Amino acid sequence: MKGNIFIHNIGTLITSREIPKNETMSSMENIEVLKEAYILIENGIIKKVGVGDFTLENSEDFIVIDAGGKVVSPGLIDAHTHLVFGGSRENEMFLKMKGYTYMDILNSGGGILSTVKATRKATFEELVEKSKKVLDNMLSFGVTTVEAKSGYGLNLETEIKQLEVNKKLDEIHPIDIVSTFMGAHAVPMELKGKEELFIDEIIEMLPEIKKQNLAEFCDIFCEEGVFSVESSRKLLNKAKEYGFKLKIHADEIVSIGGAELAGEIGATSAEHLMAISTKGIDELYENKVVANLLPATSFYLKKEYAPAREMIKKGVDIALSTDYNPGSCPSENLQLVMQIAALYLKMSPLEVFKAVTINGAKALDREREIGSIEYGKKGDIVIYDAFNPEYILYHFGISHTQCVIKNGEIVYRTR
Ligand code: NIG
Ligand code: FE
């Protein structure tokens, strides 16, 4: 029967179900791990999780998978991507080697603005085809839910085109897509120097995006030289009035108070946070904003890493995502992000797995449906070709995925 799977002989099952914290755990290690476990999925929904022997009745109605003593986790969640765009920007990599910074390139009409040109030119079908390939790669890394932002249109027509591509991808690909309207990604060429005017234009787009039900979240690039804290406050408060949930690219390059604003307006998550202040960390904690960290971007831009340990010490919930985009992170490899987080953010294996499962779900306000292997949640599962979680973080740069199950169906398998 469709969506019925029984997985047994699981050596280590990271269920990511949150458990009470004990004194030996950090604030991010309180997730359940079971040994010699099994999972029963019926009609795409998790029905039973346990350890030891389990006799399956009506076994002819189930696909039975022997996990061979390997590691299993919930489907991974990439809660921050710029999935849909035209063209590519390999030329910038070599400009950076000549000493130009990410912001120099943007200010001279390149960077995000060059992707805007290519995205405006691309057809709907071209964007679907291009992004579908990326989703296939994401699936091969064990990802079953992806957040995807617009922001390479910077006008209503192309922003809608990007969001409609998200909708189409959600329909045709096994990965679930969560859409974010990020019209405020950069000030377009035609309004150069007129940030406030452009913010007003974006505000006018909100009711149309909402009416067509094209996005659940609204995001803005709050950064020195892009959008100020005042503009970000104005846009996000309006978006909230229209019923959007909020995200904010905050303190990526310069600490201008983006994290503090995330706390003030009640954002679901704040993104990047490489330059976050101590006060910013306090605000995230007090207002239960998820810190969505993107360490592959630090790696690729050769920038500071976000102070993950300070955040964990404070008790902030951390998610980890790729930030897949053509400029600051042209990679969709979430397992590489996990490996960089272990190495450079000094996160423990349990912290890393929590960040890409239940906390990724929290960053998308989906923690009631996905992010952990427990009764009633979607049957989204990854089986790894590894016998312990540490190995997945140690052997870097490859995919450890052996099998991906989405809604109780096998959607990717290597052997
Ligand atoms: O999250 N910082 C702003 N936006 C993206 C980069 C987009 C681009 O360079 O095309 C980011 O890093
Ligand atoms: Fe981003």
mmCIF file with all atom_site columns, C-alpha atoms in Angstrom, residues 125-265:
data_model
loop_
_atom_site.group_PDB
_atom_site.id
_atom_site.type_symbol
_atom_site.label_atom_id
_atom_site.label_alt_id
_atom_site.label_comp_id
_atom_site.label_asym_id
_atom_site.label_entity_id
_atom_site.label_seq_id
_atom_site.pdbx_PDB_ins_code
_atom_site.Cartn_x
_atom_site.Cartn_y
_atom_site.Cartn_z
_atom_site.occupancy
_atom_site.B_iso_or_equiv
_atom_site.pdbx_formal_charge
_atom_site.auth_seq_id
_atom_site.auth_comp_id
_atom_site.auth_asym_id
_atom_site.auth_atom_id
_atom_site.pdbx_PDB_model_num
ATOM 1   C CA . GLU A 1 125 ? 9.845  26.935 -17.790 1.00 0.00 ? 125 GLU A CA 1
ATOM 2   C CA . GLU A 1 126 ? 13.584 27.644 -17.803 1.00 0.00 ? 126 GLU A CA 1
ATOM 3   C CA . LEU A 1 127 ? 13.495 28.519 -14.116 1.00 0.00 ? 127 LEU A CA 1
ATOM 4   C CA . VAL A 1 128 ? 11.505 25.365 -13.293 1.00 0.00 ? 128 VAL A CA 1
ATOM 5   C CA . GLU A 1 129 ? 13.964 23.136 -15.175 1.00 0.00 ? 129 GLU A CA 1
ATOM 6   C CA . LYS A 1 130 ? 17.045 24.774 -13.631 1.00 0.00 ? 130 LYS A CA 1
ATOM 7   C CA . SER A 1 131 ? 15.703 24.676 -10.064 1.00 0.00 ? 131 SER A CA 1
ATOM 8   C CA . LYS A 1 132 ? 14.437 21.108 -10.409 1.00 0.00 ? 132 LYS A CA 1
ATOM 9   C CA . LYS A 1 133 ? 18.004 19.909 -10.943 1.00 0.00 ? 133 LYS A CA 1
ATOM 10  C CA . VAL A 1 134 ? 19.084 21.705 -7.789  1.00 0.00 ? 134 VAL A CA 1
ATOM 11  C CA . LEU A 1 135 ? 16.237 20.073 -5.848  1.00 0.00 ? 135 LEU A CA 1
ATOM 12  C CA . ASP A 1 136 ? 17.402 16.664 -7.131  1.00 0.00 ? 136 ASP A CA 1
ATOM 13  C CA . ASN A 1 137 ? 20.844 17.403 -5.684  1.00 0.00 ? 137 ASN A CA 1
ATOM 14  C CA . MET A 1 138 ? 19.289 18.558 -2.406  1.00 0.00 ? 138 MET A CA 1
ATOM 15  C CA . LEU A 1 139 ? 17.324 15.321 -2.192  1.00 0.00 ? 139 LEU A CA 1
ATOM 16  C CA . SER A 1 140 ? 20.548 13.373 -2.667  1.00 0.00 ? 140 SER A CA 1
ATOM 17  C CA . PHE A 1 141 ? 21.855 15.094 0.476   1.00 0.00 ? 141 PHE A CA 1
ATOM 18  C CA . GLY A 1 142 ? 18.809 13.926 2.448   1.00 0.00 ? 142 GLY A CA 1
ATOM 19  C CA . VAL A 1 143 ? 16.779 17.131 2.279   1.00 0.00 ? 143 VAL A CA 1
ATOM 20  C CA . THR A 1 144 ? 12.984 16.710 2.276   1.00 0.00 ? 144 THR A CA 1
ATOM 21  C CA . THR A 1 145 ? 11.832 20.307 2.971   1.00 0.00 ? 145 THR A CA 1
ATOM 22  C CA . VAL A 1 146 ? 13.298 23.498 1.493   1.00 0.00 ? 146 VAL A CA 1
ATOM 23  C CA . GLU A 1 147 ? 12.532 27.140 2.096   1.00 0.00 ? 147 GLU A CA 1
ATOM 24  C CA . ALA A 1 148 ? 12.847 29.172 -1.126  1.00 0.00 ? 148 ALA A CA 1
ATOM 25  C CA . LYS A 1 149 ? 12.978 32.966 -1.364  1.00 0.00 ? 149 LYS A CA 1
ATOM 26  C CA . SER A 1 150 ? 12.126 35.296 -4.191  1.00 0.00 ? 150 SER A CA 1
ATOM 27  C CA . GLY A 1 151 ? 14.226 38.458 -4.479  1.00 0.00 ? 151 GLY A CA 1
ATOM 28  C CA . TYR A 1 152 ? 15.789 38.270 -7.930  1.00 0.00 ? 152 TYR A CA 1
ATOM 29  C CA . GLY A 1 153 ? 12.897 40.096 -9.577  1.00 0.00 ? 153 GLY A CA 1
ATOM 30  C CA . LEU A 1 154 ? 12.664 43.319 -7.566  1.00 0.00 ? 154 LEU A CA 1
ATOM 31  C CA . ASN A 1 155 ? 9.497  44.095 -9.520  1.00 0.00 ? 155 ASN A CA 1
ATOM 32  C CA . LEU A 1 156 ? 6.060  42.584 -9.044  1.00 0.00 ? 156 LEU A CA 1
ATOM 33  C CA . GLU A 1 157 ? 6.062  40.629 -12.306 1.00 0.00 ? 157 GLU A CA 1
ATOM 34  C CA . THR A 1 158 ? 9.318  38.759 -11.746 1.00 0.00 ? 158 THR A CA 1
ATOM 35  C CA . GLU A 1 159 ? 8.837  38.332 -7.999  1.00 0.00 ? 159 GLU A CA 1
ATOM 36  C CA . ILE A 1 160 ? 5.515  36.620 -8.799  1.00 0.00 ? 160 ILE A CA 1
ATOM 37  C CA . LYS A 1 161 ? 7.211  34.532 -11.502 1.00 0.00 ? 161 LYS A CA 1
ATOM 38  C CA . GLN A 1 162 ? 9.785  33.268 -8.974  1.00 0.00 ? 162 GLN A CA 1
ATOM 39  C CA . LEU A 1 163 ? 7.107  32.459 -6.394  1.00 0.00 ? 163 LEU A CA 1
ATOM 40  C CA . GLU A 1 164 ? 5.004  30.670 -9.006  1.00 0.00 ? 164 GLU A CA 1
ATOM 41  C CA . VAL A 1 165 ? 8.057  28.575 -9.875  1.00 0.00 ? 165 VAL A CA 1
ATOM 42  C CA . ASN A 1 166 ? 8.249  27.621 -6.177  1.00 0.00 ? 166 ASN A CA 1
ATOM 43  C CA . LYS A 1 167 ? 4.610  26.561 -6.294  1.00 0.00 ? 167 LYS A CA 1
ATOM 44  C CA . LYS A 1 168 ? 5.169  24.466 -9.416  1.00 0.00 ? 168 LYS A CA 1
ATOM 45  C CA . LEU A 1 169 ? 8.266  22.826 -7.907  1.00 0.00 ? 169 LEU A CA 1
ATOM 46  C CA . ASP A 1 170 ? 6.305  21.965 -4.785  1.00 0.00 ? 170 ASP A CA 1
ATOM 47  C CA . GLU A 1 171 ? 3.774  20.172 -6.997  1.00 0.00 ? 171 GLU A CA 1
ATOM 48  C CA . ILE A 1 172 ? 6.183  18.259 -9.231  1.00 0.00 ? 172 ILE A CA 1
ATOM 49  C CA . HIS A 1 173 ? 9.076  17.412 -6.892  1.00 0.00 ? 173 HIS A CA 1
ATOM 50  C CA . PRO A 1 174 ? 9.077  15.163 -3.796  1.00 0.00 ? 174 PRO A CA 1
ATOM 51  C CA . ILE A 1 175 ? 10.694 17.933 -1.732  1.00 0.00 ? 175 ILE A CA 1
ATOM 52  C CA . ASP A 1 176 ? 8.216  20.256 0.027   1.00 0.00 ? 176 ASP A CA 1
ATOM 53  C CA . ILE A 1 177 ? 8.790  23.956 -0.674  1.00 0.00 ? 177 ILE A CA 1
ATOM 54  C CA . VAL A 1 178 ? 8.050  26.754 1.800   1.00 0.00 ? 178 VAL A CA 1
ATOM 55  C CA . SER A 1 179 ? 7.893  30.118 0.003   1.00 0.00 ? 179 SER A CA 1
ATOM 56  C CA . THR A 1 180 ? 9.251  33.441 1.207   1.00 0.00 ? 180 THR A CA 1
ATOM 57  C CA . PHE A 1 181 ? 8.688  36.819 -0.459  1.00 0.00 ? 181 PHE A CA 1
ATOM 58  C CA . MET A 1 182 ? 11.996 38.698 -0.405  1.00 0.00 ? 182 MET A CA 1
ATOM 59  C CA . GLY A 1 183 ? 11.318 41.587 -2.772  1.00 0.00 ? 183 GLY A CA 1
ATOM 60  C CA . ALA A 1 184 ? 13.543 43.674 -0.489  1.00 0.00 ? 184 ALA A CA 1
ATOM 61  C CA . HIS A 1 185 ? 16.728 41.828 -1.441  1.00 0.00 ? 185 HIS A CA 1
ATOM 62  C CA . ALA A 1 186 ? 18.486 44.846 -3.037  1.00 0.00 ? 186 ALA A CA 1
ATOM 63  C CA . VAL A 1 187 ? 17.470 48.243 -4.404  1.00 0.00 ? 187 VAL A CA 1
ATOM 64  C CA . PRO A 1 188 ? 17.038 47.728 -8.185  1.00 0.00 ? 188 PRO A CA 1
ATOM 65  C CA . MET A 1 189 ? 19.214 49.653 -10.683 1.00 0.00 ? 189 MET A CA 1
ATOM 66  C CA . GLU A 1 190 ? 16.255 51.746 -11.827 1.00 0.00 ? 190 GLU A CA 1
ATOM 67  C CA . LEU A 1 191 ? 15.763 53.098 -8.261  1.00 0.00 ? 191 LEU A CA 1
ATOM 68  C CA . LYS A 1 192 ? 19.441 53.383 -7.274  1.00 0.00 ? 192 LYS A CA 1
ATOM 69  C CA . GLY A 1 193 ? 19.801 55.579 -4.169  1.00 0.00 ? 193 GLY A CA 1
ATOM 70  C CA . LYS A 1 194 ? 16.036 55.577 -3.529  1.00 0.00 ? 194 LYS A CA 1
ATOM 71  C CA . GLU A 1 195 ? 15.756 52.963 -0.794  1.00 0.00 ? 195 GLU A CA 1
ATOM 72  C CA . GLU A 1 196 ? 12.695 54.510 0.835   1.00 0.00 ? 196 GLU A CA 1
ATOM 73  C CA . LEU A 1 197 ? 10.767 54.767 -2.409  1.00 0.00 ? 197 LEU A CA 1
ATOM 74  C CA . PHE A 1 198 ? 11.547 51.134 -3.183  1.00 0.00 ? 198 PHE A CA 1
ATOM 75  C CA . ILE A 1 199 ? 10.410 49.975 0.260   1.00 0.00 ? 199 ILE A CA 1
ATOM 76  C CA . ASP A 1 200 ? 7.080  51.693 -0.424  1.00 0.00 ? 200 ASP A CA 1
ATOM 77  C CA . GLU A 1 201 ? 6.858  49.808 -3.745  1.00 0.00 ? 201 GLU A CA 1
ATOM 78  C CA . ILE A 1 202 ? 7.518  46.514 -1.973  1.00 0.00 ? 202 ILE A CA 1
ATOM 79  C CA . ILE A 1 203 ? 4.840  47.331 0.606   1.00 0.00 ? 203 ILE A CA 1
ATOM 80  C CA . GLU A 1 204 ? 2.396  47.827 -2.273  1.00 0.00 ? 204 GLU A CA 1
ATOM 81  C CA . MET A 1 205 ? 3.234  44.331 -3.563  1.00 0.00 ? 205 MET A CA 1
ATOM 82  C CA . LEU A 1 206 ? 2.339  42.630 -0.255  1.00 0.00 ? 206 LEU A CA 1
ATOM 83  C CA . PRO A 1 207 ? -1.474 42.448 -0.700  1.00 0.00 ? 207 PRO A CA 1
ATOM 84  C CA . GLU A 1 208 ? -1.133 40.948 -4.195  1.00 0.00 ? 208 GLU A CA 1
ATOM 85  C CA . ILE A 1 209 ? 1.335  38.282 -3.033  1.00 0.00 ? 209 ILE A CA 1
ATOM 86  C CA . LYS A 1 210 ? -0.971 37.492 -0.130  1.00 0.00 ? 210 LYS A CA 1
ATOM 87  C CA . LYS A 1 211 ? -4.113 37.438 -2.280  1.00 0.00 ? 211 LYS A CA 1
ATOM 88  C CA . GLN A 1 212 ? -2.530 34.887 -4.607  1.00 0.00 ? 212 GLN A CA 1
ATOM 89  C CA . ASN A 1 213 ? -1.277 32.935 -1.591  1.00 0.00 ? 213 ASN A CA 1
ATOM 90  C CA . LEU A 1 214 ? 2.239  32.850 -3.041  1.00 0.00 ? 214 LEU A CA 1
ATOM 91  C CA . ALA A 1 215 ? 4.314  33.192 0.123   1.00 0.00 ? 215 ALA A CA 1
ATOM 92  C CA . GLU A 1 216 ? 4.067  32.340 3.797   1.00 0.00 ? 216 GLU A CA 1
ATOM 93  C CA . PHE A 1 217 ? 7.034  34.423 4.980   1.00 0.00 ? 217 PHE A CA 1
ATOM 94  C CA . CYS A 1 218 ? 8.422  37.893 4.219   1.00 0.00 ? 218 CYS A CA 1
ATOM 95  C CA . ASP A 1 219 ? 12.182 38.541 4.450   1.00 0.00 ? 219 ASP A CA 1
ATOM 96  C CA . ILE A 1 220 ? 14.517 41.539 3.918   1.00 0.00 ? 220 ILE A CA 1
ATOM 97  C CA . PHE A 1 221 ? 18.287 42.010 3.541   1.00 0.00 ? 221 PHE A CA 1
ATOM 98  C CA . CYS A 1 222 ? 18.886 44.314 6.542   1.00 0.00 ? 222 CYS A CA 1
ATOM 99  C CA . GLU A 1 223 ? 22.494 45.357 6.025   1.00 0.00 ? 223 GLU A CA 1
ATOM 100 C CA . GLU A 1 224 ? 24.655 48.457 5.926   1.00 0.00 ? 224 GLU A CA 1
ATOM 101 C CA . GLY A 1 225 ? 24.434 49.798 2.375   1.00 0.00 ? 225 GLY A CA 1
ATOM 102 C CA . VAL A 1 226 ? 21.369 47.687 1.498   1.00 0.00 ? 226 VAL A CA 1
ATOM 103 C CA . PHE A 1 227 ? 18.279 48.189 3.730   1.00 0.00 ? 227 PHE A CA 1
ATOM 104 C CA . SER A 1 228 ? 18.469 50.056 7.034   1.00 0.00 ? 228 SER A CA 1
ATOM 105 C CA . VAL A 1 229 ? 16.929 48.893 10.321  1.00 0.00 ? 229 VAL A CA 1
ATOM 106 C CA . GLU A 1 230 ? 14.246 51.601 9.870   1.00 0.00 ? 230 GLU A CA 1
ATOM 107 C CA . SER A 1 231 ? 13.271 50.381 6.395   1.00 0.00 ? 231 SER A CA 1
ATOM 108 C CA . SER A 1 232 ? 13.301 46.775 7.609   1.00 0.00 ? 232 SER A CA 1
ATOM 109 C CA . ARG A 1 233 ? 11.069 47.631 10.586  1.00 0.00 ? 233 ARG A CA 1
ATOM 110 C CA . LYS A 1 234 ? 8.635  49.464 8.295   1.00 0.00 ? 234 LYS A CA 1
ATOM 111 C CA . LEU A 1 235 ? 8.364  46.637 5.749   1.00 0.00 ? 235 LEU A CA 1
ATOM 112 C CA . LEU A 1 236 ? 8.211  43.763 8.213   1.00 0.00 ? 236 LEU A CA 1
ATOM 113 C CA . ASN A 1 237 ? 5.585  45.421 10.402  1.00 0.00 ? 237 ASN A CA 1
ATOM 114 C CA . LYS A 1 238 ? 3.419  45.948 7.305   1.00 0.00 ? 238 LYS A CA 1
ATOM 115 C CA . ALA A 1 239 ? 4.008  42.341 6.219   1.00 0.00 ? 239 ALA A CA 1
ATOM 116 C CA . LYS A 1 240 ? 2.883  41.196 9.667   1.00 0.00 ? 240 LYS A CA 1
ATOM 117 C CA . GLU A 1 241 ? -0.332 43.196 9.286   1.00 0.00 ? 241 GLU A CA 1
ATOM 118 C CA . TYR A 1 242 ? -1.014 41.361 6.016   1.00 0.00 ? 242 TYR A CA 1
ATOM 119 C CA . GLY A 1 243 ? -0.527 38.016 7.773   1.00 0.00 ? 243 GLY A CA 1
ATOM 120 C CA . PHE A 1 244 ? 2.996  37.095 6.675   1.00 0.00 ? 244 PHE A CA 1
ATOM 121 C CA . LYS A 1 245 ? 5.364  35.404 9.121   1.00 0.00 ? 245 LYS A CA 1
ATOM 122 C CA . LEU A 1 246 ? 8.704  37.134 9.324   1.00 0.00 ? 246 LEU A CA 1
ATOM 123 C CA . LYS A 1 247 ? 12.349 36.399 8.590   1.00 0.00 ? 247 LYS A CA 1
ATOM 124 C CA . ILE A 1 248 ? 15.267 38.788 8.420   1.00 0.00 ? 248 ILE A CA 1
ATOM 125 C CA . HIS A 1 249 ? 18.782 38.626 6.931   1.00 0.00 ? 249 HIS A CA 1
ATOM 126 C CA . ALA A 1 250 ? 20.459 40.229 9.927   1.00 0.00 ? 250 ALA A CA 1
ATOM 127 C CA . ASP A 1 251 ? 23.995 41.199 10.919  1.00 0.00 ? 251 ASP A CA 1
ATOM 128 C CA . GLU A 1 252 ? 25.579 39.307 8.027   1.00 0.00 ? 252 GLU A CA 1
ATOM 129 C CA . ILE A 1 253 ? 28.409 41.730 7.339   1.00 0.00 ? 253 ILE A CA 1
ATOM 130 C CA . VAL A 1 254 ? 28.022 44.647 9.760   1.00 0.00 ? 254 VAL A CA 1
ATOM 131 C CA . SER A 1 255 ? 26.267 44.650 13.153  1.00 0.00 ? 255 SER A CA 1
ATOM 132 C CA . ILE A 1 256 ? 23.561 47.288 12.646  1.00 0.00 ? 256 ILE A CA 1
ATOM 133 C CA . GLY A 1 257 ? 20.911 45.896 14.992  1.00 0.00 ? 257 GLY A CA 1
ATOM 134 C CA . GLY A 1 258 ? 19.162 43.384 12.720  1.00 0.00 ? 258 GLY A CA 1
ATOM 135 C CA . ALA A 1 259 ? 18.981 40.700 15.418  1.00 0.00 ? 259 ALA A CA 1
ATOM 136 C CA . GLU A 1 260 ? 17.557 43.210 17.900  1.00 0.00 ? 260 GLU A CA 1
ATOM 137 C CA . LEU A 1 261 ? 14.902 44.088 15.332  1.00 0.00 ? 261 LEU A CA 1
ATOM 138 C CA . ALA A 1 262 ? 14.105 40.377 14.806  1.00 0.00 ? 262 ALA A CA 1
ATOM 139 C CA . GLY A 1 263 ? 13.329 40.159 18.543  1.00 0.00 ? 263 GLY A CA 1
ATOM 140 C CA . GLU A 1 264 ? 11.336 43.385 18.582  1.00 0.00 ? 264 GLU A CA 1
ATOM 141 C CA . ILE A 1 265 ? 9.015  42.413 15.706  1.00 0.00 ? 265 ILE A CA 1
#
